[in-house]
PDB file of C-alpha atoms in Angstrom:
ATOM      1  CA  MET A   1     168.666  96.069 183.545  1.00  0.00           C
ATOM      2  CA  VAL A   2     168.887  95.887 187.313  1.00  0.00           C
ATOM      3  CA  LYS A   3     167.312  92.910 189.022  1.00  0.00           C
ATOM      4  CA  LEU A   4     167.345  92.701 192.808  1.00  0.00           C
ATOM      5  CA  ASN A   5     165.737  89.631 194.273  1.00  0.00           C
ATOM      6  CA  LYS A   6     167.870  89.385 197.386  1.00  0.00           C
ATOM      7  CA  ILE A   7     168.520  92.382 199.617  1.00  0.00           C
ATOM      8  CA  TYR A   8     171.383  91.116 201.746  1.00  0.00           C
ATOM      9  CA  THR A   9     174.479  89.328 200.450  1.00  0.00           C
ATOM     10  CA  ARG A  10     176.724  89.233 203.542  1.00  0.00           C
ATOM     11  CA  THR A  11     179.663  90.256 201.317  1.00  0.00           C
ATOM     12  CA  GLY A  12     179.994  93.548 203.167  1.00  0.00           C
ATOM     13  CA  ASP A  13     180.155  92.079 206.636  1.00  0.00           C
ATOM     14  CA  ASP A  14     183.929  92.609 206.653  1.00  0.00           C
ATOM     15  CA  GLY A  15     183.498  96.368 206.142  1.00  0.00           C
ATOM     16  CA  SER A  16     184.159  96.327 202.409  1.00  0.00           C
ATOM     17  CA  THR A  17     181.881  97.015 199.469  1.00  0.00           C
ATOM     18  CA  GLY A  18     181.956  96.302 195.754  1.00  0.00           C
ATOM     19  CA  LEU A  19     182.462  98.786 192.941  1.00  0.00           C
ATOM     20  CA  VAL A  20     181.124  98.605 189.394  1.00  0.00           C
ATOM     21  CA  ASP A  21     184.257  96.848 188.096  1.00  0.00           C
ATOM     22  CA  GLY A  22     184.021  94.143 190.777  1.00  0.00           C
ATOM     23  CA  SER A  23     186.867  95.508 192.915  1.00  0.00           C
ATOM     24  CA  ARG A  24     186.254  96.060 196.620  1.00  0.00           C
ATOM     25  CA  LEU A  25     187.208  98.821 199.011  1.00  0.00           C
ATOM     26  CA  SER A  26     186.510  99.900 202.568  1.00  0.00           C
ATOM     27  CA  LYS A  27     183.098 101.321 203.312  1.00  0.00           C
ATOM     28  CA  SER A  28     184.917 104.224 204.985  1.00  0.00           C
ATOM     29  CA  ASP A  29     186.855 105.099 201.812  1.00  0.00           C
ATOM     30  CA  PRO A  30     186.291 108.696 200.576  1.00  0.00           C
ATOM     31  CA  ARG A  31     184.730 107.277 197.396  1.00  0.00           C
ATOM     32  CA  MET A  32     182.061 105.570 199.495  1.00  0.00           C
ATOM     33  CA  GLU A  33     181.581 108.703 201.633  1.00  0.00           C
ATOM     34  CA  ALA A  34     180.804 110.597 198.426  1.00  0.00           C
ATOM     35  CA  ILE A  35     178.371 107.936 197.206  1.00  0.00           C
ATOM     36  CA  GLY A  36     176.616 107.972 200.590  1.00  0.00           C
ATOM     37  CA  ASP A  37     176.288 111.752 200.613  1.00  0.00           C
ATOM     38  CA  VAL A  38     174.870 111.744 197.070  1.00  0.00           C
ATOM     39  CA  ASP A  39     172.350 109.119 198.192  1.00  0.00           C
ATOM     40  CA  GLU A  40     171.428 111.269 201.191  1.00  0.00           C
ATOM     41  CA  ALA A  41     170.930 114.318 198.942  1.00  0.00           C
ATOM     42  CA  ASN A  42     168.656 112.246 196.724  1.00  0.00           C
ATOM     43  CA  SER A  43     166.664 111.096 199.748  1.00  0.00           C
ATOM     44  CA  ALA A  44     166.325 114.689 200.956  1.00  0.00           C
ATOM     45  CA  ILE A  45     164.915 115.678 197.570  1.00  0.00           C
ATOM     46  CA  GLY A  46     162.401 112.854 197.983  1.00  0.00           C
ATOM     47  CA  VAL A  47     161.368 114.236 201.378  1.00  0.00           C
ATOM     48  CA  ALA A  48     160.972 117.709 199.865  1.00  0.00           C
ATOM     49  CA  ILE A  49     158.796 116.293 197.078  1.00  0.00           C
ATOM     50  CA  ALA A  50     156.628 114.559 199.689  1.00  0.00           C
ATOM     51  CA  ALA A  51     156.090 117.957 201.378  1.00  0.00           C
ATOM     52  CA  PHE A  52     154.780 119.536 198.178  1.00  0.00           C
ATOM     53  CA  ASP A  53     151.090 120.384 198.497  1.00  0.00           C
ATOM     54  CA  GLY A  54     150.167 122.859 195.782  1.00  0.00           C
ATOM     55  CA  ALA A  55     149.799 123.389 192.059  1.00  0.00           C
ATOM     56  CA  ASP A  56     153.102 122.921 190.239  1.00  0.00           C
ATOM     57  CA  THR A  57     153.024 126.334 188.575  1.00  0.00           C
ATOM     58  CA  ALA A  58     156.828 126.479 188.389  1.00  0.00           C
ATOM     59  CA  GLY A  59     157.227 123.009 186.846  1.00  0.00           C
ATOM     60  CA  LEU A  60     159.425 121.833 189.698  1.00  0.00           C
ATOM     61  CA  MET A  61     158.102 118.277 190.112  1.00  0.00           C
ATOM     62  CA  ALA A  62     159.247 116.986 186.719  1.00  0.00           C
ATOM     63  CA  GLY A  63     162.640 118.603 187.225  1.00  0.00           C
ATOM     64  CA  LEU A  64     163.115 117.119 190.671  1.00  0.00           C
ATOM     65  CA  SER A  65     162.157 113.650 189.411  1.00  0.00           C
ATOM     66  CA  ARG A  66     164.702 114.001 186.622  1.00  0.00           C
ATOM     67  CA  ILE A  67     167.348 115.058 189.153  1.00  0.00           C
ATOM     68  CA  GLN A  68     166.618 112.076 191.389  1.00  0.00           C
ATOM     69  CA  ASN A  69     167.258 109.804 188.413  1.00  0.00           C
ATOM     70  CA  ASP A  70     170.422 111.744 187.519  1.00  0.00           C
ATOM     71  CA  LEU A  71     171.679 111.302 191.081  1.00  0.00           C
ATOM     72  CA  PHE A  72     171.539 107.526 190.603  1.00  0.00           C
ATOM     73  CA  ASP A  73     173.617 108.062 187.457  1.00  0.00           C
ATOM     74  CA  LEU A  74     176.013 110.138 189.553  1.00  0.00           C
ATOM     75  CA  GLY A  75     176.312 107.423 192.197  1.00  0.00           C
ATOM     76  CA  ALA A  76     177.087 104.855 189.495  1.00  0.00           C
ATOM     77  CA  ASP A  77     179.688 107.207 188.019  1.00  0.00           C
ATOM     78  CA  ILE A  78     181.440 107.644 191.372  1.00  0.00           C
ATOM     79  CA  ALA A  79     181.351 103.866 191.902  1.00  0.00           C
ATOM     80  CA  THR A  80     183.128 103.261 188.585  1.00  0.00           C
ATOM     81  CA  PRO A  81     186.930 103.348 188.931  1.00  0.00           C
ATOM     82  CA  GLY A  82     189.111 104.394 186.042  1.00  0.00           C
ATOM     83  CA  THR A  83     190.244 107.433 184.115  1.00  0.00           C
ATOM     84  CA  ASP A  84     188.123 107.060 180.976  1.00  0.00           C
ATOM     85  CA  PHE A  85     185.054 109.139 181.698  1.00  0.00           C
ATOM     86  CA  GLU A  86     183.301 108.602 178.373  1.00  0.00           C
ATOM     87  CA  PRO A  87     180.026 106.729 178.855  1.00  0.00           C
ATOM     88  CA  SER A  88     179.763 103.293 177.309  1.00  0.00           C
ATOM     89  CA  GLU A  89     177.463 100.321 177.341  1.00  0.00           C
ATOM     90  CA  MET A  90     179.252  99.070 180.449  1.00  0.00           C
ATOM     91  CA  GLU A  91     180.007 102.379 182.204  1.00  0.00           C
ATOM     92  CA  LEU A  92     177.448 104.998 183.184  1.00  0.00           C
ATOM     93  CA  ARG A  93     178.966 108.480 183.333  1.00  0.00           C
ATOM     94  CA  VAL A  94     177.497 111.916 183.979  1.00  0.00           C
ATOM     95  CA  VAL A  95     177.682 113.950 180.767  1.00  0.00           C
ATOM     96  CA  ALA A  96     177.749 117.653 179.935  1.00  0.00           C
ATOM     97  CA  SER A  97     174.123 117.725 178.772  1.00  0.00           C
ATOM     98  CA  GLN A  98     172.965 116.829 182.296  1.00  0.00           C
ATOM     99  CA  THR A  99     174.831 119.807 183.741  1.00  0.00           C
ATOM    100  CA  ALA A 100     173.631 122.063 180.911  1.00  0.00           C
ATOM    101  CA  TRP A 101     170.026 121.106 181.686  1.00  0.00           C
ATOM    102  CA  LEU A 102     170.530 122.240 185.298  1.00  0.00           C
ATOM    103  CA  GLU A 103     171.954 125.555 184.089  1.00  0.00           C
ATOM    104  CA  ASP A 104     168.987 126.099 181.755  1.00  0.00           C
ATOM    105  CA  GLU A 105     166.552 125.347 184.580  1.00  0.00           C
ATOM    106  CA  ILE A 106     168.373 127.684 186.983  1.00  0.00           C
ATOM    107  CA  ASP A 107     168.122 130.476 184.412  1.00  0.00           C
ATOM    108  CA  ARG A 108     164.435 129.729 183.762  1.00  0.00           C
ATOM    109  CA  LEU A 109     163.484 129.669 187.434  1.00  0.00           C
ATOM    110  CA  ASN A 110     165.644 132.640 188.343  1.00  0.00           C
ATOM    111  CA  GLY A 111     164.150 134.700 185.515  1.00  0.00           C
ATOM    112  CA  ALA A 112     160.838 134.817 187.382  1.00  0.00           C
ATOM    113  CA  LEU A 113     162.373 135.878 190.714  1.00  0.00           C
ATOM    114  CA  GLU A 114     163.158 139.265 192.177  1.00  0.00           C
ATOM    115  CA  PRO A 115     166.888 139.902 192.645  1.00  0.00           C
ATOM    116  CA  LEU A 116     168.191 139.086 196.117  1.00  0.00           C
ATOM    117  CA  THR A 117     168.750 142.015 198.458  1.00  0.00           C
ATOM    118  CA  SER A 118     169.985 139.908 201.386  1.00  0.00           C
ATOM    119  CA  PHE A 119     171.080 136.394 202.195  1.00  0.00           C
ATOM    120  CA  ILE A 120     168.055 134.224 202.881  1.00  0.00           C
ATOM    121  CA  LEU A 121     167.267 131.831 205.677  1.00  0.00           C
ATOM    122  CA  PRO A 122     166.464 128.214 204.784  1.00  0.00           C
ATOM    123  CA  GLY A 123     162.732 128.216 205.401  1.00  0.00           C
ATOM    124  CA  GLY A 124     159.378 129.336 204.116  1.00  0.00           C
ATOM    125  CA  SER A 125     157.046 126.539 203.092  1.00  0.00           C
ATOM    126  CA  ALA A 126     157.759 122.935 204.096  1.00  0.00           C
ATOM    127  CA  PHE A 127     158.533 122.214 200.443  1.00  0.00           C
ATOM    128  CA  ALA A 128     161.025 125.081 200.146  1.00  0.00           C
ATOM    129  CA  ALA A 129     162.623 124.205 203.491  1.00  0.00           C
ATOM    130  CA  GLY A 130     163.057 120.631 202.254  1.00  0.00           C
ATOM    131  CA  LEU A 131     164.762 121.909 199.109  1.00  0.00           C
ATOM    132  CA  HIS A 132     167.092 124.050 201.237  1.00  0.00           C
ATOM    133  CA  LEU A 133     167.973 120.969 203.313  1.00  0.00           C
ATOM    134  CA  ALA A 134     168.653 119.022 200.115  1.00  0.00           C
ATOM    135  CA  ARG A 135     170.860 121.920 198.966  1.00  0.00           C
ATOM    136  CA  ALA A 136     172.923 121.797 202.163  1.00  0.00           C
ATOM    137  CA  ILE A 137     173.348 118.026 201.882  1.00  0.00           C
ATOM    138  CA  THR A 138     174.310 118.441 198.221  1.00  0.00           C
ATOM    139  CA  ARG A 139     177.053 120.856 199.286  1.00  0.00           C
ATOM    140  CA  ARG A 140     178.353 118.180 201.669  1.00  0.00           C
ATOM    141  CA  ALA A 141     178.222 115.635 198.855  1.00  0.00           C
ATOM    142  CA  GLU A 142     180.258 118.018 196.722  1.00  0.00           C
ATOM    143  CA  ARG A 143     182.886 118.353 199.451  1.00  0.00           C
ATOM    144  CA  ALA A 144     183.045 114.560 199.756  1.00  0.00           C
ATOM    145  CA  MET A 145     183.373 114.202 195.990  1.00  0.00           C
ATOM    146  CA  VAL A 146     186.222 116.720 195.910  1.00  0.00           C
ATOM    147  CA  GLY A 147     187.972 114.701 198.631  1.00  0.00           C
ATOM    148  CA  ALA A 148     187.446 111.448 196.722  1.00  0.00           C
ATOM    149  CA  HIS A 149     188.627 113.095 193.515  1.00  0.00           C
ATOM    150  CA  ARG A 150     191.951 113.998 195.132  1.00  0.00           C
ATOM    151  CA  ILE A 151     192.550 110.333 195.922  1.00  0.00           C
ATOM    152  CA  HIS A 152     190.832 108.431 193.121  1.00  0.00           C
ATOM    153  CA  GLY A 153     190.252 110.898 190.290  1.00  0.00           C
ATOM    154  CA  LEU A 154     186.533 111.307 189.570  1.00  0.00           C
ATOM    155  CA  ASN A 155     184.779 112.367 186.402  1.00  0.00           C
ATOM    156  CA  PRO A 156     185.237 116.173 186.096  1.00  0.00           C
ATOM    157  CA  GLU A 157     181.700 116.457 184.691  1.00  0.00           C
ATOM    158  CA  ALA A 158     180.350 114.751 187.812  1.00  0.00           C
ATOM    159  CA  LEU A 159     182.023 117.454 189.903  1.00  0.00           C
ATOM    160  CA  ARG A 160     180.490 120.177 187.727  1.00  0.00           C
ATOM    161  CA  TYR A 161     177.072 118.523 187.999  1.00  0.00           C
ATOM    162  CA  ILE A 162     177.048 118.371 191.806  1.00  0.00           C
ATOM    163  CA  ASN A 163     178.224 121.981 192.054  1.00  0.00           C
ATOM    164  CA  ARG A 164     175.446 123.136 189.744  1.00  0.00           C
ATOM    165  CA  LEU A 165     172.851 121.019 191.544  1.00  0.00           C
ATOM    166  CA  SER A 166     173.178 122.994 194.776  1.00  0.00           C
ATOM    167  CA  ASP A 167     172.633 126.191 192.762  1.00  0.00           C
ATOM    168  CA  TYR A 168     169.525 124.645 191.219  1.00  0.00           C
ATOM    169  CA  LEU A 169     168.123 123.597 194.609  1.00  0.00           C
ATOM    170  CA  PHE A 170     168.707 127.094 196.005  1.00  0.00           C
ATOM    171  CA  THR A 171     166.869 128.648 193.070  1.00  0.00           C
ATOM    172  CA  ALA A 172     164.098 126.041 193.222  1.00  0.00           C
ATOM    173  CA  ALA A 173     163.564 126.759 196.935  1.00  0.00           C
ATOM    174  CA  ARG A 174     163.265 130.487 196.192  1.00  0.00           C
ATOM    175  CA  ARG A 175     160.803 129.776 193.381  1.00  0.00           C
ATOM    176  CA  ALA A 176     158.793 127.431 195.621  1.00  0.00           C
ATOM    177  CA  ASN A 177     158.432 130.185 198.202  1.00  0.00           C
ATOM    178  CA  ALA A 178     157.489 132.711 195.529  1.00  0.00           C
ATOM    179  CA  VAL A 179     154.679 130.612 194.041  1.00  0.00           C
ATOM    180  CA  GLY A 180     153.509 128.843 197.202  1.00  0.00           C
ATOM    181  CA  ASP A 181     149.901 129.117 198.384  1.00  0.00           C
ATOM    182  CA  GLY A 182     148.494 129.396 194.872  1.00  0.00           C
ATOM    183  CA  GLY A 183     150.944 132.030 193.708  1.00  0.00           C
ATOM    184  CA  THR A 184     150.692 134.274 196.752  1.00  0.00           C
ATOM    185  CA  GLY A 185     153.699 132.868 198.551  1.00  0.00           C
ATOM    186  CA  ALA A 186     155.362 134.863 201.287  1.00  0.00           C
ATOM    187  CA  GLY A 187     158.631 134.767 199.394  1.00  0.00           C
ATOM    188  CA  ASP A 188     162.124 134.490 200.799  1.00  0.00           C
ATOM    189  CA  VAL A 189     162.836 134.572 204.506  1.00  0.00           C
ATOM    190  CA  LEU A 190     165.498 137.267 204.706  1.00  0.00           C
ATOM    191  CA  TRP A 191     168.512 137.253 206.996  1.00  0.00           C
ATOM    192  CA  LYS A 192     168.644 140.296 209.271  1.00  0.00           C
ATOM    193  CA  PRO A 193     172.281 140.603 210.328  1.00  0.00           C
ATOM    194  CA  GLY A 194     172.683 141.148 214.064  1.00  0.00           C
ATOM    195  CA  ALA A 195     168.915 141.262 214.638  1.00  0.00           C
ATOM    196  CA  SER A 196     169.169 139.360 217.939  1.00  0.00           C
ATOM    197  CA  ARG A 197     172.015 141.355 219.503  1.00  0.00           C
TER     198      ARG A 197
END
């Protein structure tokens, strides 16, 4: 159980921060870069959710809430040093079932979409555009996690999860555009190569 009754501790004033095991490292360490990017992706999902203004015909809201919770799990996983990636009472780790759920949701959402005939631009409704932004930030978080993994060795399942999450957000943005405006959404905004030349 987490209990926060004081927001500042002053322990990070020297540029260091604490990990789950009590050890400390620089706030500029690649591990902390990855944690920060995961937090930013989570915040971007929250902004996208706030932009939602229609009936949830695609069942996206429950999925996005679940993902936001999973991203806290992911942050805790990254903040836990060590090479034993099995979850325990003391160590929260991302597990294969979390990644499998994303894959199932991608397949479900994609099953209701027309096949792509072009790359798409990140836009459409405000909700879909927010999901595209979250997707781009998630890709950055993945790059940061790969960098941290090379130095510290992260949970391989955490790396699979973040890779799959960007695929989910892409598919969710497409589905949001397809069902927007009561099911009469404008659909994807297609890239027109060289259209401005």
